Amino acid sequence: MKNKIRLERSRFLLTQILPAVALTLLVGFGVLGLLLWSSHTTDHASRDRQSRLVELVVSKLREAAAHDQESVTVWDDAVEQVRLNDTDWIDINLGAWMGDYFGFDGAYVLGPRDQPIYAYTNGGRASPEAFEAIAPEVVPLVDALRSKMRAGDVSQVNEMVLSPGVADIAVIRNRPAIVTVKPIVSDTGNIEQIPGEEYVHVLVRFVDGSLVEELQTDYMFEDLYFSWVAANERGLSSQPLKSDGGATIGYFVWHPYQPGYVIISKVVPVLTAVIVLALILVVTFLALNRKRAKRLAASEERIRYLALHDSLTGLPNRTSFNDRVDEALAEAGNSGISLLYLDLDRFKQVNDTLGHSAGDALIYEFGRRLAALVGEDDIVARFGGDEFALMLRNYADCDEMEGICQAIIDEARRPFDIGGNKVFVGVSVGASVAQVDGMDRTELLRKADVALYYSKTTGRGRYSFFSQAMDQALKLRQHTETDLRKALSEEGQLLVYYQPILSSESHKTIGYEALLRWRHPENGWISPELFIPIAEDTGLISQIGTLVMREACIAAAAWSEMTVAVNVSAVELGDPDYAARVRSILEDTGLEARRLELEITESAATDENSIAGDNLRSLRNMGVRIAIDDFGTGFSSLGRLHSLNVDRIKIDKSFVQGLGPRSDDEAIIRAIVDLAHAKGLKTTAEGVETKAQEERLARIGCDDLQGFLYSVAIPLWEVNRSLVFGAKEQDLSSQTS
Ligand code: C2E
Ligand code: CA
Ligand code: CA
């Protein structure tokens, strides 16, 4: 179980959570990657631009320096004053002016042979020898200028640039600087000058000072500084500062402005949060979904369970029992399978007297007992009501089968403790055995049912194995039932015959017993002994009884004085309306109640506190007589005669026919008659067939006699004819006397 749950969980993780998380991450990282890529591209472009800007600013500065220089070097006054070596003038115009006004860091004037004649440095006039410090870097530029002048190269000169010049980037006094060199020339052209031998003006502007500041403030370069080496820290940009010869002087280093990075640094946390949220949502959704799916599966499972199980006992129901029997029967080597059909005895009484919940409790408990009795392979099912079915396996022989059947019966007999009451029931069992009784489930169940029926009709609380004879008996019953229904709806099949009852004293007919006859259209006469029990089982008896009662009453009403006896089944007496029905028939037919005698069984007469008892009391109050039929059979005991509230005892024909020279029957009959007389009851002996029997019965003192000796039961028309005939005979005899 645990393993199954673990397996199921890891499958869920593998097939659902993992792909969903992977997909979410993929999308998330895809978006992130795209963003990073675009920001990287943007930043790259931006850094590039800034580098070019630095380059541009430096080259503009160079141009500006040359331009600024021209304002003082292309000037007749300047040519004249340097020739005169008027150092004060030079200082004001070519030195301090350059420093103070244009912000140069150094200004020098060299003579025609490169001899320094003036120097301005560190914000003030200096000794011309100060030039020596920068000579190594500057002299090559001056030489280049002079050769340009000598060559008359004016390619640089245009509307904006007034004189040729040479400029470069160099390290001056350990600082990077723009150095620009221009000849001091006449602006008018009026002063004669030898090309290449002009006075030369040198300007120096450091680029690590004010330029850095300018780049920071005007161009908003962040943390820009000059460095001799390229920045190796990540995230810093460096732009090399190169001399015209291609030598790298140093680098401008700054924190580049990276718009992509700015965006990314703002977007990434949000995006991360979104991804995490999406992950949480996805996982939660899947988990919820799984939960719902699980719940659904559980409820499906429950529905399936309910469909296959009995809700009261939790045992398999008919459907699942059938399925499992089919499976078992289909298996190879399936011998030893038997089916048991069970039906509780007296369950209806429990339900009626103690209520349905008590009935339920009993069913539940019985189901539990059954389940405890059988093996693992066996199945106990409830089919509904008080019906159970079992499939037993591996009960090899008859003895074992009988053993389990008896155990089931014993379990059912053990009292049930229901809500403080001890309840006694029983169970009837029918069994069929696979292979012996067939291999088809329907057939086997039907046969078990037939056997159950047999158990029930032969006394209940017992088990029976199916036999062919049972089947035939049942089939006969079924046919009989159908035919009986038909007979009831058709004229001429069910006929009431009458058997006379004579006074043993006068030998005169004092009344008749109505006996039902069935003339079956195909099978001929069918004995009431055969069809009455079936009518009782099927409930047809009430219709039949009413039919006989009505005809008998009609017949008797036409007779003078004579009584009519009608047989009443115990089933009829159990109907609360029975007495009322008899009353209405008496009223309809006009027969006096005292001329009607009902023949009932002994057990119906003893059951005082029941519906039958109520019926009998009402009937007796009406004046109807009650006789006990077949006295001496069944549970009869002579002792019980005292308590019976009846008018007549009919001694069973088995005693009468047992009257022989040496038998106990005479003594029994005598005892019955004496007791009956002592209680004031009349007696009738049935089945009188011989004169000898007649004589013995007369001697014993039996009141009335009935039997083939006098007449079999005859149709009404014959009764009426004999009555007329008898009356004539009587008339005749009275006339002759
Ligand atoms: P029962 O009430 O004991 O009826 C007497 C039976 O004994 C009748 O059989 C009758 O024909 C037979 N019998 C009469 N005299 C003699 C004789 O001398 N010797 C022998 N061997 N038999 C004699 P039947 O008519 O076949 O009826 C059988 C049983 O069917 C009756 O027994 C009665 O219990 C039942 N029955 C008949 N008609 C009705 C009816 O209308 N309603 C009910 N509830 N039961 C009926
Ligand atoms: Ca009878
Ligand atoms: Ca009888």
mmCIF file of C-alpha atoms and ligand atoms in Angstrom, residues 496 499 513-517 527-529 531-532 536 541 544-545 548 566-570 572 599 629-630 650 652-653 657 686-689 693 706-709 711-713, ligand 1:
data_model
loop_
_atom_site.group_PDB
_atom_site.id
_atom_site.type_symbol
_atom_site.label_atom_id
_atom_site.label_comp_id
_atom_site.label_asym_id
_atom_site.label_seq_id
_atom_site.Cartn_x
_atom_site.Cartn_y
_atom_site.Cartn_z
ATOM 1 C CA VAL A 496 -68.083 -28.534 -5.352
ATOM 2 C CA GLN A 499 -70.364 -36.144 0.918
ATOM 3 C CA GLU A 513 -69.305 -31.933 3.710
ATOM 4 C CA ALA A 514 -68.426 -29.789 0.739
ATOM 5 C CA LEU A 515 -65.361 -31.150 -1.034
ATOM 6 C CA LEU A 516 -63.723 -29.446 -3.964
ATOM 7 C CA ARG A 517 -63.154 -31.315 -7.196
ATOM 8 C CA SER A 527 -56.925 -34.496 -6.028
ATOM 9 C CA PRO A 528 -57.414 -31.582 -3.653
ATOM 10 C CA GLU A 529 -54.595 -33.082 -1.566
ATOM 11 C CA PHE A 531 -53.683 -28.690 -5.451
ATOM 12 C CA ILE A 532 -54.897 -27.246 -2.138
ATOM 13 C CA GLU A 536 -52.270 -22.078 -0.102
ATOM 14 C CA ILE A 541 -56.767 -20.365 -1.615
ATOM 15 C CA ILE A 544 -61.039 -20.910 -3.956
ATOM 16 C CA GLY A 545 -62.335 -20.919 -0.389
ATOM 17 C CA VAL A 548 -66.644 -23.248 -2.225
ATOM 18 C CA VAL A 566 -66.845 -26.450 4.590
ATOM 19 C CA ASN A 567 -63.090 -27.009 4.858
ATOM 20 C CA VAL A 568 -61.146 -23.858 5.751
ATOM 21 C CA SER A 569 -57.426 -23.565 5.266
ATOM 22 C CA ALA A 570 -55.237 -22.068 7.988
ATOM 23 C CA GLU A 572 -57.668 -18.294 5.025
ATOM 24 C CA GLU A 599 -63.662 -27.651 9.432
ATOM 25 C CA ASP A 629 -60.710 -31.876 11.110
ATOM 26 C CA ASP A 630 -58.431 -34.907 11.029
ATOM 27 C CA LYS A 650 -63.719 -35.186 13.404
ATOM 28 C CA ASP A 652 -59.196 -38.905 11.402
ATOM 29 C CA LYS A 653 -59.872 -41.735 9.004
ATOM 30 C CA GLN A 657 -59.435 -47.667 9.179
ATOM 31 C CA GLU A 686 -64.450 -40.088 8.901
ATOM 32 C CA GLY A 687 -63.569 -42.736 6.371
ATOM 33 C CA VAL A 688 -66.074 -45.338 7.381
ATOM 34 C CA GLU A 689 -65.852 -48.004 4.712
ATOM 35 C CA GLN A 693 -66.328 -50.170 11.390
ATOM 36 C CA GLN A 706 -68.996 -40.300 7.121
ATOM 37 C CA GLY A 707 -67.411 -42.520 4.511
ATOM 38 C CA PHE A 708 -67.571 -44.488 1.323
ATOM 39 C CA LEU A 709 -69.822 -46.980 3.075
ATOM 40 C CA SER A 711 -71.456 -42.373 -0.339
ATOM 41 C CA VAL A 712 -68.512 -40.771 -1.986
ATOM 42 C CA ALA A 713 -68.756 -37.021 -2.530
HETATM 43 P P1 C2E B 1 -60.794 -34.043 4.464
HETATM 44 O O1 C2E B 1 -61.309 -32.703 4.903
HETATM 45 O O2 C2E B 1 -60.311 -34.915 5.504
HETATM 46 O O3 C2E B 1 -61.814 -34.634 3.528
HETATM 47 C C1 C2E B 1 -62.154 -35.935 3.540
HETATM 48 C C2 C2E B 1 -61.431 -36.685 2.537
HETATM 49 O O4 C2E B 1 -61.618 -38.103 2.733
HETATM 50 C C3 C2E B 1 -62.005 -36.423 1.126
HETATM 51 O O5 C2E B 1 -60.957 -36.530 0.218
HETATM 52 C C4 C2E B 1 -62.932 -37.563 0.940
HETATM 53 O O6 C2E B 1 -63.211 -37.880 -0.423
HETATM 54 C C5 C2E B 1 -62.166 -38.701 1.606
HETATM 55 N N1 C2E B 1 -63.052 -39.804 2.077
HETATM 56 C C6 C2E B 1 -64.368 -39.762 2.436
HETATM 57 N N2 C2E B 1 -64.813 -40.983 2.825
HETATM 58 C C7 C2E B 1 -63.741 -41.808 2.709
HETATM 59 C C8 C2E B 1 -63.579 -43.196 2.963
HETATM 60 O O7 C2E B 1 -64.473 -43.944 3.374
HETATM 61 N N3 C2E B 1 -62.377 -43.744 2.762
HETATM 62 C C9 C2E B 1 -61.322 -42.945 2.296
HETATM 63 N N4 C2E B 1 -60.144 -43.515 2.095
HETATM 64 N N5 C2E B 1 -61.425 -41.635 2.022
HETATM 65 C C10 C2E B 1 -62.663 -41.071 2.238
HETATM 66 P P2 C2E B 1 -60.752 -35.440 -0.825
HETATM 67 O O8 C2E B 1 -62.016 -34.918 -1.308
HETATM 68 O O9 C2E B 1 -59.748 -35.943 -1.786
HETATM 69 O O10 C2E B 1 -60.144 -34.260 -0.021
HETATM 70 C C11 C2E B 1 -58.886 -34.325 0.502
HETATM 71 C C12 C2E B 1 -58.617 -33.166 1.373
HETATM 72 O O11 C2E B 1 -58.629 -31.980 0.604
HETATM 73 C C13 C2E B 1 -59.673 -32.880 2.393
HETATM 74 O O12 C2E B 1 -59.517 -33.733 3.504
HETATM 75 C C14 C2E B 1 -59.491 -31.468 2.708
HETATM 76 O O13 C2E B 1 -58.474 -31.326 3.702
HETATM 77 C C15 C2E B 1 -59.017 -30.917 1.431
HETATM 78 N N6 C2E B 1 -60.138 -30.217 0.770
HETATM 79 C C16 C2E B 1 -61.086 -30.716 -0.038
HETATM 80 N N7 C2E B 1 -61.894 -29.716 -0.423
HETATM 81 C C17 C2E B 1 -61.468 -28.571 0.167
HETATM 82 C C18 C2E B 1 -61.920 -27.233 0.190
HETATM 83 O O14 C2E B 1 -62.941 -26.858 -0.413
HETATM 84 N N8 C2E B 1 -61.250 -26.355 0.914
HETATM 85 C C19 C2E B 1 -60.138 -26.723 1.623
HETATM 86 N N9 C2E B 1 -59.504 -25.811 2.319
HETATM 87 N N10 C2E B 1 -59.684 -27.970 1.654
HETATM 88 C C20 C2E B 1 -60.361 -28.901 0.915
#
